[in-house]
XYZ file of C-alpha atoms in Angstrom:
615
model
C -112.816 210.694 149.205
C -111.737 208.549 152.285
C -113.429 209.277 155.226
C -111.502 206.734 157.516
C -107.804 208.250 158.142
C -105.492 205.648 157.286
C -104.021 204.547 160.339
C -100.469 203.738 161.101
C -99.805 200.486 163.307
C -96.294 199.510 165.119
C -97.325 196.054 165.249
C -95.622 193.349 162.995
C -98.373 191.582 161.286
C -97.931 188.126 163.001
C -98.305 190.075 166.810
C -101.438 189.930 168.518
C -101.725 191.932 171.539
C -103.299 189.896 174.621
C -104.891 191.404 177.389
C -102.592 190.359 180.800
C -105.383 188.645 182.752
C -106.517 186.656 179.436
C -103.043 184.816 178.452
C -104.473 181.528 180.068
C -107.398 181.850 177.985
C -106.270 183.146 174.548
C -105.850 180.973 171.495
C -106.055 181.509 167.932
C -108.526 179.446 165.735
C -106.379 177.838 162.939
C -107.843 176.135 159.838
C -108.213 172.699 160.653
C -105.489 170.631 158.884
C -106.760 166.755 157.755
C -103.692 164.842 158.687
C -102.815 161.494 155.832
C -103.494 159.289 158.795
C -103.799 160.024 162.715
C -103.561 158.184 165.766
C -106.148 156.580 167.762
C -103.771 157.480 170.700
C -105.166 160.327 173.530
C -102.551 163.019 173.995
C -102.518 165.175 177.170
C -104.583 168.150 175.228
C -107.513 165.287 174.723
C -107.465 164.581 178.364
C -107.382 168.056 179.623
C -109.910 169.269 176.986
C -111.901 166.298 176.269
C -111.425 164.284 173.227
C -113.474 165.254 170.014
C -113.650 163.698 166.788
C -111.786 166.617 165.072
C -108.754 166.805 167.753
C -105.961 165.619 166.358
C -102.744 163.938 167.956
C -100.296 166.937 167.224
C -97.652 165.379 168.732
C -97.722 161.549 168.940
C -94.382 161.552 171.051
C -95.572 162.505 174.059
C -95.045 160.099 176.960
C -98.537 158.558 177.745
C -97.543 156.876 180.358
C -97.044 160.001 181.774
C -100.903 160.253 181.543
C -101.710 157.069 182.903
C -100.318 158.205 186.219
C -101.195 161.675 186.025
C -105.306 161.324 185.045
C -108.515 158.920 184.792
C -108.456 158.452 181.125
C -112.135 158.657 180.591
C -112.699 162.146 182.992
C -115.993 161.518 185.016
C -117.201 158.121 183.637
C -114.481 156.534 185.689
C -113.412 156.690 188.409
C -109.724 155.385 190.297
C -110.428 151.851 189.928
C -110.582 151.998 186.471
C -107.486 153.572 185.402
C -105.886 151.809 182.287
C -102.575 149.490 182.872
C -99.286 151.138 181.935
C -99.359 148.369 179.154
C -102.572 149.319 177.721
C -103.316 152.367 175.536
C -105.069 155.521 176.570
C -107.347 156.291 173.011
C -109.269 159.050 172.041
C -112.831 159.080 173.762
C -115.351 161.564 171.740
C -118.098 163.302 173.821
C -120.572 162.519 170.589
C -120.991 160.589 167.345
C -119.364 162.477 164.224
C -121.096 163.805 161.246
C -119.173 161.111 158.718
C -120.837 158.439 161.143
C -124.058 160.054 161.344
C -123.927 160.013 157.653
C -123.417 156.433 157.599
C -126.297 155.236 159.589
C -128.351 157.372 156.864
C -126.974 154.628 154.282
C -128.251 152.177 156.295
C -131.685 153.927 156.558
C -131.579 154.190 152.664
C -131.052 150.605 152.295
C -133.512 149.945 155.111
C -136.253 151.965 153.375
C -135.811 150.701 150.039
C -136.024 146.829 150.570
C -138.825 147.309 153.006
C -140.706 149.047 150.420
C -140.051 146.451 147.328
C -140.582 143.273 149.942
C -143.660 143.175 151.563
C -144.244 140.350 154.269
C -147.159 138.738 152.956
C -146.218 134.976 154.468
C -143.713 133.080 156.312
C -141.331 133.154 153.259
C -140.601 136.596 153.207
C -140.738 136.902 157.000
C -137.800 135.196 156.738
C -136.348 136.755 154.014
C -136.314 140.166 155.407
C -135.596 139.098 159.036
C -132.540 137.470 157.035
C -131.674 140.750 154.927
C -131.958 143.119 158.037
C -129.438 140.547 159.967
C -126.937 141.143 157.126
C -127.172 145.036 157.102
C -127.522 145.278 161.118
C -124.127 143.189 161.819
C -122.613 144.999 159.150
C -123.463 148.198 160.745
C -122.351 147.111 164.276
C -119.118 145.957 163.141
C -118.596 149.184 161.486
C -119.487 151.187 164.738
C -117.591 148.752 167.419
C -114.422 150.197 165.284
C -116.054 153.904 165.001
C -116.491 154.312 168.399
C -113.199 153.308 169.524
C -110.171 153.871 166.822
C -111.875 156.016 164.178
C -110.808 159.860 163.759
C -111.136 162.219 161.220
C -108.701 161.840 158.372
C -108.063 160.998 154.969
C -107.652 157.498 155.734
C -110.369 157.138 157.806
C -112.352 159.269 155.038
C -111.525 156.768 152.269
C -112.427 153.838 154.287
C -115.747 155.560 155.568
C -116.100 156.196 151.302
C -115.461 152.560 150.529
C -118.025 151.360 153.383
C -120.441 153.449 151.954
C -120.173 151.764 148.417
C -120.547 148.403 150.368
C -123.842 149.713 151.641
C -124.789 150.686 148.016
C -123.681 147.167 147.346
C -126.343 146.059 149.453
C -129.425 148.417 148.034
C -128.216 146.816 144.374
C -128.850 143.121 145.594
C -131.571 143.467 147.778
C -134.139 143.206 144.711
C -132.866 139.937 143.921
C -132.736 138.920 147.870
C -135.768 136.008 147.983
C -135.017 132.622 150.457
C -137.664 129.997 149.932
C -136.276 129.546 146.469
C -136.975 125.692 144.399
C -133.165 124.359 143.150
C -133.346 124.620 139.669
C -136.372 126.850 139.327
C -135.738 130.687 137.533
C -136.361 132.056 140.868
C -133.596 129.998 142.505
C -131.670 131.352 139.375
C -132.140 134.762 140.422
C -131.569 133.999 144.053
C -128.028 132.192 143.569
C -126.600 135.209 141.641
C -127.857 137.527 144.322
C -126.407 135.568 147.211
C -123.232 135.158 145.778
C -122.551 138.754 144.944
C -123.743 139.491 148.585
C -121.226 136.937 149.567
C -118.231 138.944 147.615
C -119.972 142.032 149.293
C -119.548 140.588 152.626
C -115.915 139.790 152.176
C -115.394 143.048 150.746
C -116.706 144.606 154.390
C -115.327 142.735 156.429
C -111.843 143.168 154.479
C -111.781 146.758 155.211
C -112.846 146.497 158.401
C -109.107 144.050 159.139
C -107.255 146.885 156.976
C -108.440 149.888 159.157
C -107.840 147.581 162.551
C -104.010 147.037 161.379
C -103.461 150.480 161.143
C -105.181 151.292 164.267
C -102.478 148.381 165.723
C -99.606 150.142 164.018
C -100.031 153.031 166.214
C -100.095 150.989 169.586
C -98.163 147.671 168.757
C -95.648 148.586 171.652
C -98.166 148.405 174.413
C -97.847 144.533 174.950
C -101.436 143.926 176.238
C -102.954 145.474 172.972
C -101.335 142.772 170.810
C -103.203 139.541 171.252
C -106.785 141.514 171.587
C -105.975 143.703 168.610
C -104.609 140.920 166.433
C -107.387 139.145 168.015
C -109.628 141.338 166.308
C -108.561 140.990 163.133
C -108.281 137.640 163.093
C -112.075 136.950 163.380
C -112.601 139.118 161.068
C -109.864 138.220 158.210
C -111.256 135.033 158.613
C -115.103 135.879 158.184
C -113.900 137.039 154.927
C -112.135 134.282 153.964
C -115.584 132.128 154.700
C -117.666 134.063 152.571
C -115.162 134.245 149.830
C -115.926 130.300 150.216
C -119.399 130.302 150.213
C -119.825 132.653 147.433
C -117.884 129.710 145.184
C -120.883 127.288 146.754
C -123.800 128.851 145.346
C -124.571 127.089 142.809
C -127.202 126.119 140.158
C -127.844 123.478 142.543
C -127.448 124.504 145.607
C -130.005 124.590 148.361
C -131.259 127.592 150.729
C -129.361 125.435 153.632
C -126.191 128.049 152.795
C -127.482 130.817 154.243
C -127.507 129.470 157.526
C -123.667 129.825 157.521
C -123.757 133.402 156.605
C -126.451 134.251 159.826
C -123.584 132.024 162.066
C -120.745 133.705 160.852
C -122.236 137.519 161.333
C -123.388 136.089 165.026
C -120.162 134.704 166.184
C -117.954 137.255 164.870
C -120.042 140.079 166.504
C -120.128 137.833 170.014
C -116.116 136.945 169.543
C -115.280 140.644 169.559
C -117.979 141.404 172.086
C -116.136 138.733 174.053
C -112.462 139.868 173.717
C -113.574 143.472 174.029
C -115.227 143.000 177.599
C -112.083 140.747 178.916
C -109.760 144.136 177.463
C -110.218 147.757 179.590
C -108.944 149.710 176.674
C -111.365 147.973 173.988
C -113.919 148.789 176.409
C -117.272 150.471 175.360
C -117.971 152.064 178.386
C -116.463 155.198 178.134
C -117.522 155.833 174.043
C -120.451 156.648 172.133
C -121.691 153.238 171.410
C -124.901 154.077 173.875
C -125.757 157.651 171.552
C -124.694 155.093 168.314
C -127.508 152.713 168.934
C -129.812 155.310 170.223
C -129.806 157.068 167.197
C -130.135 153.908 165.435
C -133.400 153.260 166.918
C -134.769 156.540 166.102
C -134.109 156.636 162.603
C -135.811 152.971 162.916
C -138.787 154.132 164.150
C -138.112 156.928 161.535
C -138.567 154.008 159.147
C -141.939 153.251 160.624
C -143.164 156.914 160.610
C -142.641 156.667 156.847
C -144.626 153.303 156.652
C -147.413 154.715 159.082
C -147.670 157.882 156.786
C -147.860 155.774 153.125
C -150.809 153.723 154.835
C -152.303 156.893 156.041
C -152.774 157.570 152.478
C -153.640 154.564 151.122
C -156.923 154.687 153.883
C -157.278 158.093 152.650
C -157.653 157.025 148.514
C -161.428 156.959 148.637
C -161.441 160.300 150.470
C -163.296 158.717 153.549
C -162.262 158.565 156.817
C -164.779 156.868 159.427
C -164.560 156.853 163.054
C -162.506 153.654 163.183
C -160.055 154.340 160.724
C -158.970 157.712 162.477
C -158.823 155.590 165.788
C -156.542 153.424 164.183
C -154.367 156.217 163.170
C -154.281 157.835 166.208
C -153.670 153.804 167.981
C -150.603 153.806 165.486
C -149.047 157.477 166.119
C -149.606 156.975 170.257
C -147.625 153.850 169.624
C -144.649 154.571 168.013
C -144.388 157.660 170.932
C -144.726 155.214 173.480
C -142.352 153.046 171.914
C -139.821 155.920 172.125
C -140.776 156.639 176.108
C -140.379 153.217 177.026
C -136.894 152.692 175.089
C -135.600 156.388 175.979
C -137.033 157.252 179.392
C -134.924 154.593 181.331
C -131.365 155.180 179.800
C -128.719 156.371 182.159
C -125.403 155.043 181.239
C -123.532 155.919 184.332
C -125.281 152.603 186.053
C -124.080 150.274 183.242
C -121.523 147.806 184.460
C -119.171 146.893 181.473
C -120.202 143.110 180.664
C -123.648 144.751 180.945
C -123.404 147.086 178.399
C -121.862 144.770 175.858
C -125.036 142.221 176.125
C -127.500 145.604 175.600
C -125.928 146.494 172.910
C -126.041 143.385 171.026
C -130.304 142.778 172.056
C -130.638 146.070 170.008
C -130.897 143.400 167.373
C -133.911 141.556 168.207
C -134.993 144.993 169.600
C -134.585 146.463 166.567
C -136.299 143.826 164.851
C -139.124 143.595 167.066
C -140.009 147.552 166.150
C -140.093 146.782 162.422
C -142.242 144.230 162.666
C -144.448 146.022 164.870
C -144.634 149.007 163.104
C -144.949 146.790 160.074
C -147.775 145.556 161.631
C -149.803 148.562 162.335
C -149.407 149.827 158.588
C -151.264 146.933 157.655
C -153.861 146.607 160.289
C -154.623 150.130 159.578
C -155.041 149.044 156.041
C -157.068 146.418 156.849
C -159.370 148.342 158.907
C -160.390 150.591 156.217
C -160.534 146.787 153.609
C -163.265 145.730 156.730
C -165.430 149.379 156.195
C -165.906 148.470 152.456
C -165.518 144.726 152.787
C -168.673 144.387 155.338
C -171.266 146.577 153.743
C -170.258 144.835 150.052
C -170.703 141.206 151.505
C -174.191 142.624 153.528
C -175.390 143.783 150.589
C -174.587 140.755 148.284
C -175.759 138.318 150.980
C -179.481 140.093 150.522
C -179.936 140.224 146.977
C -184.028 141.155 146.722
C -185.529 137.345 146.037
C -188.232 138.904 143.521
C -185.747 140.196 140.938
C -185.659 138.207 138.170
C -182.199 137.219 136.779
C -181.569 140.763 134.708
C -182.601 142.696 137.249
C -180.365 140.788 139.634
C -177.123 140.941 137.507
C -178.211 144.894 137.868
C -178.079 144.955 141.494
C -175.024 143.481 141.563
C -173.486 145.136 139.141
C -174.514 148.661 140.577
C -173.699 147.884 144.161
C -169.747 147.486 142.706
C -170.073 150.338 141.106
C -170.731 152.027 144.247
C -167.970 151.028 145.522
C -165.843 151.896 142.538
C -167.465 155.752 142.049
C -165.642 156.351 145.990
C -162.647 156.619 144.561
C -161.062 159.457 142.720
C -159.082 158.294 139.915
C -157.767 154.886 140.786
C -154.616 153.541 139.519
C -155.985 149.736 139.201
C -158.837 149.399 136.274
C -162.441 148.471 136.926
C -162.243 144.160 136.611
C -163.553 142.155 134.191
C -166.160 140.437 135.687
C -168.247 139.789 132.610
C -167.901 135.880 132.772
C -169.431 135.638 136.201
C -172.311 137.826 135.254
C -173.072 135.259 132.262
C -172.678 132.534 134.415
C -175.234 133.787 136.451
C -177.339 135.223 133.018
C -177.081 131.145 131.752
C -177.649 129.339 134.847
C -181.556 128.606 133.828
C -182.596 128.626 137.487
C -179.593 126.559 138.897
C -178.977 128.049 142.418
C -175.681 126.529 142.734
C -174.351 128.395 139.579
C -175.733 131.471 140.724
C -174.664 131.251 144.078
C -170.654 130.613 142.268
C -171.593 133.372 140.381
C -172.382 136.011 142.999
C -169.361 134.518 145.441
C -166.597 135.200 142.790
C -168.328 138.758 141.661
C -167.634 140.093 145.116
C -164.428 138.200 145.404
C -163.365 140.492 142.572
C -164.691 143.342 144.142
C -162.987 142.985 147.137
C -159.834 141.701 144.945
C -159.623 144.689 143.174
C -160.384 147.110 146.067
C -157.357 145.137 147.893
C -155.229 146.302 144.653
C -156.287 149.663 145.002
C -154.778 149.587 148.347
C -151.703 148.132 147.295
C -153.007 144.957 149.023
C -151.282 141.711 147.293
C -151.826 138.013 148.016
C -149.007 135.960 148.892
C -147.083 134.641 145.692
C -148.025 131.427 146.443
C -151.777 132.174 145.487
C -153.256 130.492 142.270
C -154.414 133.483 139.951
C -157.822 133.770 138.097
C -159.416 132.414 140.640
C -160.944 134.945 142.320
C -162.211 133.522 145.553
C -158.733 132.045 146.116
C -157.159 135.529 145.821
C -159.118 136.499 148.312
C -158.820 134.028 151.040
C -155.253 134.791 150.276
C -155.719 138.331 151.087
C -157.394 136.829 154.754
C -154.781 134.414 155.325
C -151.822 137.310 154.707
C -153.304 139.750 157.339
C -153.861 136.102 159.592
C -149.560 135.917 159.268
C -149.547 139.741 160.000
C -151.847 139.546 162.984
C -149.513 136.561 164.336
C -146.287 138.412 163.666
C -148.006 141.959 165.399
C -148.997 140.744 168.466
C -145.911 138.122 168.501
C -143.822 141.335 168.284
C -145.209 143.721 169.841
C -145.306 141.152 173.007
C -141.798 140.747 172.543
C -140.400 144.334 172.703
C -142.031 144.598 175.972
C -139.935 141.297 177.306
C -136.835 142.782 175.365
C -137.399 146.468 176.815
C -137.667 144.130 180.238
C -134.547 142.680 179.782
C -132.581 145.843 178.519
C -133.864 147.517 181.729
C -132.571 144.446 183.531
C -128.891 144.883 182.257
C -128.855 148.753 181.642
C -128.753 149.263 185.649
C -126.348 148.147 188.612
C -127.474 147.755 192.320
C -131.506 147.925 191.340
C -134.403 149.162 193.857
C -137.186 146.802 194.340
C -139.467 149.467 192.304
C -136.651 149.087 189.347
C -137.240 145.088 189.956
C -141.166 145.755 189.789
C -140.719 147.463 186.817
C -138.888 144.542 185.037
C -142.067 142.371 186.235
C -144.876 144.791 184.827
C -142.727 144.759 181.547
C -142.266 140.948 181.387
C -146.289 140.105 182.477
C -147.638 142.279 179.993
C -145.622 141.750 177.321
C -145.907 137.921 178.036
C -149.600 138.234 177.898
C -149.414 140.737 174.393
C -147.687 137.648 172.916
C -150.214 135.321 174.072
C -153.207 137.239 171.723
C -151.080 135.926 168.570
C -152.412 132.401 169.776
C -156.042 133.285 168.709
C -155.103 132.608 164.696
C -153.850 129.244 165.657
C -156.666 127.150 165.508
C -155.045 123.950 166.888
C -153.690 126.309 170.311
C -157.110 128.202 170.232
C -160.888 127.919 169.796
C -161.090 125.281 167.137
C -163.574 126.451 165.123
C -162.283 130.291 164.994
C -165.032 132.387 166.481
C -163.024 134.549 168.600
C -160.609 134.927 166.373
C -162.973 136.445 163.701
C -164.883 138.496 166.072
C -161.630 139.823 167.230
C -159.570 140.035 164.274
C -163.602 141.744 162.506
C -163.613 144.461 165.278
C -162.057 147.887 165.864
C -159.484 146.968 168.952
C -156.382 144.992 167.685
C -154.377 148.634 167.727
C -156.261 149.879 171.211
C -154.885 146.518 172.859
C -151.393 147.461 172.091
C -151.931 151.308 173.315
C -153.889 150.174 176.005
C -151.162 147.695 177.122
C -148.019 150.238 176.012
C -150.023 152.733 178.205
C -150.656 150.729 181.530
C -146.883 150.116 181.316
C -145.787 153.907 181.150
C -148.356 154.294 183.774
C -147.114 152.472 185.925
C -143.721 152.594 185.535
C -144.362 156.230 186.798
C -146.009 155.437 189.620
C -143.120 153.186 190.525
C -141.045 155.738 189.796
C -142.713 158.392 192.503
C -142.608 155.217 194.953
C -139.197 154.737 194.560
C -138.235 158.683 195.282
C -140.351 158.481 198.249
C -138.644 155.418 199.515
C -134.973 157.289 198.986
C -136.680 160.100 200.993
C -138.267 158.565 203.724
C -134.643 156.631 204.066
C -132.925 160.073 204.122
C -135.059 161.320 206.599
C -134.648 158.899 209.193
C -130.935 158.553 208.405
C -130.796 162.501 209.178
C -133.210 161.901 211.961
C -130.841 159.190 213.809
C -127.920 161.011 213.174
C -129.490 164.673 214.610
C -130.392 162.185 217.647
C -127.166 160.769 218.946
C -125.490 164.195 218.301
C-alpha cells in the first residue's frame, strides 16, 4: 500500500521555481567539470567572488582589460596604487593553499623524515651532508611553490605535472641512502657516492624540466600581454638552463672525480631561486604579494617542527628503555617540548602580511632556508642532549663505582665486583635489542696481570668503556664512522667527541634562529615603532649571546684546559639555557608589545585632546 498520494506536478523537469526576492542569490551547484588545461587568467567571476583554486576560467574571452579599469585585482591587499598595467595580466589569486599542494609538501616531509632517520649527524661530515641534502629538497620545493602560488589551477594538466613532481620527490627518498659527501676518490664509498650523485643529477634535470614545460603553457595563455614576455620567457630560461647544467654534471661524476662537484649543484639551486626572486620583484603581476606564498611557507615550518616532534618523541623512548625516569631526564623533556612551542610563538606570533612591502617579502621568503635549517638542527640537537642526559645518569654512577674498587679484594674477588656492577646496569633494562659484550679478554687481562697495576688499571678502563659502549648502543648511540673499532676506549671518546659536535651545532643554532627570527621581523614589517625596533635588538643580543655558549667546546677560543666546558656540558642546564633564553624573549617581546599600545593610545588621546581644544 502507498501511503504518499502520488502527486501530479506542472513543472517541466529542468524548471526550478525561485522565490522573487532570492533571484540575485540563487544558483545551482553543478558537478565540477576538470577542464584538459585552464588558464592562469582571472575572469570577472574571480574578481567579484574571489579566486579559488577550483574556479575555473569559463570563458577565457572576456575582455580583461575591461577589469583592469573596472577593479583592484587583488580585492583588499591592494589598494589604487597598485593596480596592474593594461599590458600585464590579471591571474587567479587563491584565498588558501590547495589540497594537491598540501599533499605535496607531505612528500617533502616523507623524504625529510626518512633521510633524517637513516643519517645521523655524528661529525662535521655528515653535517654537511645533510645540510647539503636538505638544500636540494628545499629549492626544489620552492621552485615548485613560486609556480603553485601564481599559475597553478586545478586540472588535468596541472594534475599530471603535480603526479610527475611527486615521482621526482620519490626520486629523491630512493637516493638519499646512497647520499654521503666526504667521500676518498677511488675508495667503495666514493663508488657508492658517484652513482648516487649522478642519478640525483638526472633527477634534478628531470625537475627542473617540468617546471620550464608547465611555465610555457602558463605563457601560452598570456603571450599577448607584451610586458609578460621577457619575465615569463625569463623564467624559463633560468630554469631550461639549470637543467641543461646538471644534465652536464651528471656526465662529470666520475670514478675519479672529487667532492669539489657538488659545489656547482648548491650554486646553481641558489642563483636560480635568487634570478627568479629577482625578475619576480622588478614584475607586478609575478608578484607574491597578493598569493599564498606567506600560508605556503608557514605550513612548511610546521610540518618542520612536525619533523622534530617525531625526533623529540623517538628519544623520549629511547630515555624511557630502562624504564627510569629521574628528575633530570623529565626536565629535559619538558626543556625540549617548551621549546619547540616557543619556537612556534616566536615564528607565528609576529606575522601580519598586510605590512610586507614587496622586495620585503621576497628576501623573507627565501631566509626560510637558513630558518628552516636552523630548527632542524636545533631540534636535532635536543633529541640528543636528551639522550645524553639519561647516558650521564648511568655513565656517572658506573665510572664512581669503578673508580672505588674496595683495595682489599684480591684479584677474583675484584673481577667480581666489576663484573656485577655491569650487570647492574644491564638487569635495568627490559629486553634489550643489543647483546650483553664480550668482555672476557679484559677480565683475563686483569686475572694474568700478577700484580702489575698498569695492566689492571687497562683492564678496568676498557671494561667500563664497554659498558658504557654498549649502553650507548642500547640507545641507538653510534660513534662517528671515523672511529677505530675494537678498541673500546676509543669508541668511547668517540661517543664524547660526537655529542662535543652536537653541543657546538645546538647552541650555534639555536643562537642563530633567534638572529634569523630578528631579521625576518626586520623585513616582515613597513614603517616600524621604536618597540618593533627594540624587539629586533632583544632578538639579535640574545641570540648573539646563545651562539656565543658553542665557544665553550673550543678549547683554543675557550678555557684551555676544558673545565667549564665539562662542568657545563656534565650538568643538567644545556636545555634550561635555551628555554630560559626563548622565554625572556617572549617575555619581553610582550611587554614591548603593551608599551607600544600604550604609546598609540596616549598619541590618540592627545591628538583627540588638541583637536576637542581648538574646536
Amino acid at each position: 500500500m502507498n501511503f504518499f498520494p502520488k502527486i501530479q506536478s506542472k513543472i517541466a523537469i529542468h524548471q526550478v521555481i525561485v522565490p522573487e526576492e532570492d533571484h540575485h542569490t540563487f544558483s545551482i551547484s553543478h558537478p565540477k567539470h576538470l577542464l584538459l588545461i585552464d588558464t592562469p587568467l582571472a575572469t570577472e567571476r574571480d574578481l567579484h567572488h574571489g579566486s579559488h583554486s577550483d574556479v575555473s576560467s569559463k570563458h577565457p574571452q572576456n575582455t580583461v582589460h575591461e577589469v583592469h579599469s573596472n577593479h583592484s585585482p587583488y580585492g583588499s591587499h591592494h589598494d589604487q596604487s597598485e593596480i596592474l598595467d593594461p599590458d600585464e595580466p590579471v591571474l587567479k589569486r587563491p584565498h588558501e593553499a590547495s589540497t594537491i599542494q598540501l599533499f605535496f609538501d607531505l612528500f617533502f616531509v616523507a623524504n625529510l623524515t626518512t633521510f633524517t632517520t637513516n643519517h645521523e649527524i655524528d661529525d662535521w661530515d655528515t653535517l654537511k651532508s645533510y645540510l647539503g641534502y636538505f638544500g636540494i629538497i628545499w629549492f626544489t620545493w620552492f621552485q615548485n611553490t613560486l609556480f603553485d602560488v601564481r599559475f597553478s589551477n586545478d586540472s588535468a594538466f596541472e594534475r599530471a605535472c603535480k603526479a610527475l613532481q611527486f615521482g621526482i620527490m620519490t626520486g629523491f627518498a630512493v637516493t638519499g641512502s646512497g647520499y654521503q659527501t666526504g667521500w676518498a676518490p677511488g675508495t667503495e664509498d666514493a663508488k657508492n657516492s658517484i652513482a648516487t650523485f649522478k642519478a640525483l643529477s638526472l633527477i634534478l634535470m628531470c625537475s627542473r624540466l617540468i617546471l620550464t614545460f608547465q611555465y610555457s603553457v602558463a605563457f601560452w595563455f598570456i603571450r599577448s600581454y607584451k610586458n609578460a614576455v621577457i619575465p615569463m620567457a625569463t623564467h624559463m630560461a633560468v630554469l631550461f638552463t639549470s637543467a641543461m647544467i646538471f644534465l652536464g654534471l651528471s656526465f662529470a661524476f666520475t670514478a675519479g672525480a672529487s667532492e669539489h662537484i657538488l659545489i656547482a649543484w648548491y650554486c646553481i639551486i641558489a642563483l636560480e631561486a635568487l634570478v627568479i626572486m629577482l625578475v619576480s620583484g622588478n614584475v607586478k603581476f609575478l608578484s607574491f604579494k597578493p598569493t599564498v606564498l606567506v600560508e605556503r611557507l608557514g605550513l612548511l615550518t610546521l610540518i618542520i617542527l612536525g619533523e622534530g616532534i617525531i625526533g623529540m618523541c623517538t628519544s623520549i623512548n629511547k630515555v624511557g628503555s630502562d624504564k627510569v625516569y629521574s628528575p633530570d631526564v623529565i626536565g629535559n623533556i619538558i626543556c625540549s617540548v617548551g621549546i619547540m612551542y616557543f619556537i612556534w610563538m616566536l615564528y607565528f606570533d609576529p606575522i601580519q602580511p598586510e605590512r610586507m612591502g614587496t622586495l620585503r617579502e621576497h628576501m623573507w621568503a627565501i631566509l626560510h632556508f637558513p630558518f628552516h635549517v636552523s630548527i632542524l638542527l636545533v631540534v636535532e640537537g635536543l633529541s640528543r642532549l636528551s639522550v645524553w642526559r639519561k647516558l650521564l645518569n648511568i655513565m656517572l654512577p658506573l665510572q664512581e663505582s669503578f673508580s672505588n674498587i674496595p683495595a682489599d679484594l684480591d684479584v677474583g674477588a675484584q673481577i667480581n665486583y666489576l663484573n656485577d656492577t655491569l650487570y647492574d646496569v644491564y638487569d635495568k633494562f627490559l629486553d634489550p635489542e643489543v647483546p650483553y659484550p664480550d668482555l672476557n679478554q679484559y677480565f683475563d687481562q686483569i686475572r694474568n696481570s700478577n700484580g702489575n697495576t698498569t695492566a689492571v688499571s687497562t683492564g678496568v678502563d676498557n671494561i667500563y668503556s664497554g659498558g658504557i659502549a654498549w649502553v650507548s648502543s642500547v640507545f641507538k648511540i653510534e660513534p662517528p664512522k671515523s672511529t677505530p673499532l675494537g678498541n673500546e676506549v676509543l669508541v668511547v671518546n668517540g661517543i664524547f667527541q660526537l655529542f662535543n659536535t652536537v653541543f657546538i651545532y645546538f647552541f650555534t643554532f639555536a643562537g642563530l634562529m633567534l638572529i634569523l627570527l630578528a631579521v625576518l621581523f626586520l623585513l616582515g614589517k613597513r614603517h616600524k615603532l621604536r618597540g618593533e625596533l627594540l624587539t629586533v635588538f632583544v632578538r639579535l643580543f640574545f641570540g648573539t649571546g646563545l651562539s656565543l655558549i658553542a665557544i665553550m667546546a673550543v678549547p683554543s677560543l675557550a678555557d684551555k684546559d676544558g673545565s667549564a666546558f665539562d662542568a657545563y656540558i656534565f650538568s643538567s642546564w644545556m636545555l634550561p639555557t635555551v628555554l630560559l633564553v626563548y622565554l625572556t624573549v617572549i617575555v619581553l617581546d610582550n611587554l614591548l608589545i603593551r608599551y607600544i599600545h600604550w604609546i598609540v593610545g596616549w598619541r590618540k588621546r592627545h591628538a583627540d585632546h588638541d583637536v576637542a581644544r581648538k574646536a
